[in-house]
Each structure stands twice: as C-alpha cells, then as structure tokens.
mmCIF file of C-alpha atoms in Angstrom:
data_model
loop_
_atom_site.group_PDB
_atom_site.id
_atom_site.type_symbol
_atom_site.label_atom_id
_atom_site.label_comp_id
_atom_site.label_asym_id
_atom_site.label_seq_id
_atom_site.Cartn_x
_atom_site.Cartn_y
_atom_site.Cartn_z
ATOM 1 C CA MET A 271 10.899 15.321 12.973
ATOM 2 C CA LEU A 272 10.791 11.717 11.788
ATOM 3 C CA LEU A 273 7.110 11.186 12.549
ATOM 4 C CA PRO A 274 5.827 14.246 10.641
ATOM 5 C CA THR A 275 7.997 13.270 7.658
ATOM 6 C CA LEU A 276 6.700 9.692 7.712
ATOM 7 C CA HIS A 277 3.136 11.014 7.945
ATOM 8 C CA GLU A 278 3.658 13.300 4.945
ATOM 9 C CA VAL A 279 5.248 10.587 2.802
ATOM 10 C CA PHE A 280 2.623 8.024 3.812
ATOM 11 C CA ASN A 281 -0.256 10.320 2.888
ATOM 12 C CA ARG A 282 1.370 11.278 -0.417
ATOM 13 C CA ASP A 283 2.000 7.690 -1.431
ATOM 14 C CA ARG A 284 -1.377 6.480 -0.163
ATOM 15 C CA GLY A 285 -2.984 8.922 -2.588
ATOM 16 C CA ARG A 286 -0.816 7.666 -5.417
ATOM 17 C CA LEU A 287 -1.693 4.057 -4.651
ATOM 18 C CA ARG A 288 -5.384 4.926 -4.556
ATOM 19 C CA ARG A 289 -5.188 6.601 -7.967
ATOM 20 C CA GLU A 290 -3.366 3.586 -9.386
ATOM 21 C CA MET A 291 -5.975 1.151 -8.066
ATOM 22 C CA GLU A 292 -8.824 3.354 -9.295
ATOM 23 C CA SER A 293 -7.300 3.388 -12.773
ATOM 24 C CA TYR A 294 -8.405 -0.228 -13.318
ATOM 25 C CA ASN A 295 -11.640 -0.412 -15.308
ATOM 26 C CA THR A 296 -13.004 -3.413 -13.414
ATOM 27 C CA GLU A 297 -12.292 -5.226 -10.173
ATOM 28 C CA ALA A 298 -11.331 -8.299 -12.193
ATOM 29 C CA GLY A 299 -8.643 -6.210 -13.898
ATOM 30 C CA ILE A 300 -6.970 -5.585 -10.542
ATOM 31 C CA TRP A 301 -6.230 -9.307 -10.261
ATOM 32 C CA LYS A 302 -5.205 -9.947 -13.880
ATOM 33 C CA VAL A 303 -1.541 -10.825 -14.398
ATOM 34 C CA GLU A 304 -0.265 -9.323 -17.622
ATOM 35 C CA PRO A 305 2.378 -11.123 -19.724
ATOM 36 C CA GLY A 306 5.888 -10.365 -18.527
ATOM 37 C CA ILE A 307 4.699 -9.216 -15.092
ATOM 38 C CA ALA A 308 5.023 -11.515 -12.077
ATOM 39 C CA ASN A 309 2.129 -10.178 -9.951
ATOM 40 C CA SER A 310 -1.200 -8.456 -10.383
ATOM 41 C CA GLY A 311 -1.756 -4.917 -9.147
ATOM 42 C CA GLY A 312 -4.116 -6.260 -6.488
ATOM 43 C CA ASN A 313 -1.514 -8.677 -5.187
ATOM 44 C CA LEU A 314 1.110 -5.937 -4.983
ATOM 45 C CA CYS A 315 -1.367 -3.716 -3.139
ATOM 46 C CA LEU A 316 -2.050 -6.475 -0.595
ATOM 47 C CA HIS A 317 1.701 -6.844 -0.014
ATOM 48 C CA LEU A 318 2.027 -3.104 0.593
ATOM 49 C CA ILE A 319 -0.816 -3.155 3.111
ATOM 50 C CA GLY A 320 0.751 -6.099 4.929
ATOM 51 C CA ASN A 321 4.139 -4.418 5.048
ATOM 52 C CA LEU A 322 2.621 -1.208 6.383
ATOM 53 C CA ASN A 323 0.694 -3.091 9.053
ATOM 54 C CA THR A 324 3.823 -4.980 10.050
ATOM 55 C CA TYR A 325 6.420 -2.238 10.054
ATOM 56 C CA LEU A 326 4.459 0.927 10.761
ATOM 57 C CA GLY A 327 1.544 -0.494 12.704
ATOM 58 C CA LYS A 328 3.136 -3.248 14.726
ATOM 59 C CA GLU A 329 6.561 -1.758 15.288
ATOM 60 C CA LEU A 330 6.002 1.999 15.421
ATOM 61 C CA ARG A 331 2.397 2.254 16.620
ATOM 62 C CA LYS A 332 2.320 -0.966 18.678
ATOM 63 C CA THR A 333 -1.043 -2.017 17.190
ATOM 64 C CA GLY A 334 -0.666 -5.690 18.049
ATOM 65 C CA TYR A 335 -0.805 -6.695 14.370
ATOM 66 C CA ILE A 336 0.197 -10.341 13.858
#
C-alpha cells in the first residue's frame, strides 16, 4: 500500500514542479533571487532532486546514490 501511494504522490508533485519551472520566461529567471526570498526557484529545485535521490533512490530503491 505504501509504494503505490508514494508513486501517486510523487507523480502528482513531479507534474506540479514541472509546471512551476516551466512558468519561468527564461532560464536566467530560474536562477534569479527575488527580494525577500532566500533562494532561487532553480536552487530549490536542485535541493528537491537531491533529497529525492537520497531518500527515495538511495534508501528505498537502493540505487547507490552518493
């Protein structure tokens, strides 16, 4: 039960992240840090990818990610 639920949530949120990243007009805009915000959208996206590789890939799927 846990794995199908994780798969569903992952796919849902992956689509949301893709739409957010595609909403930037230019690639440079992905890396721009707006006033009052600590990180750019691109930086936050990289953190999400790293966390997914670490916790889902390495721990659950045993991918060997370091």
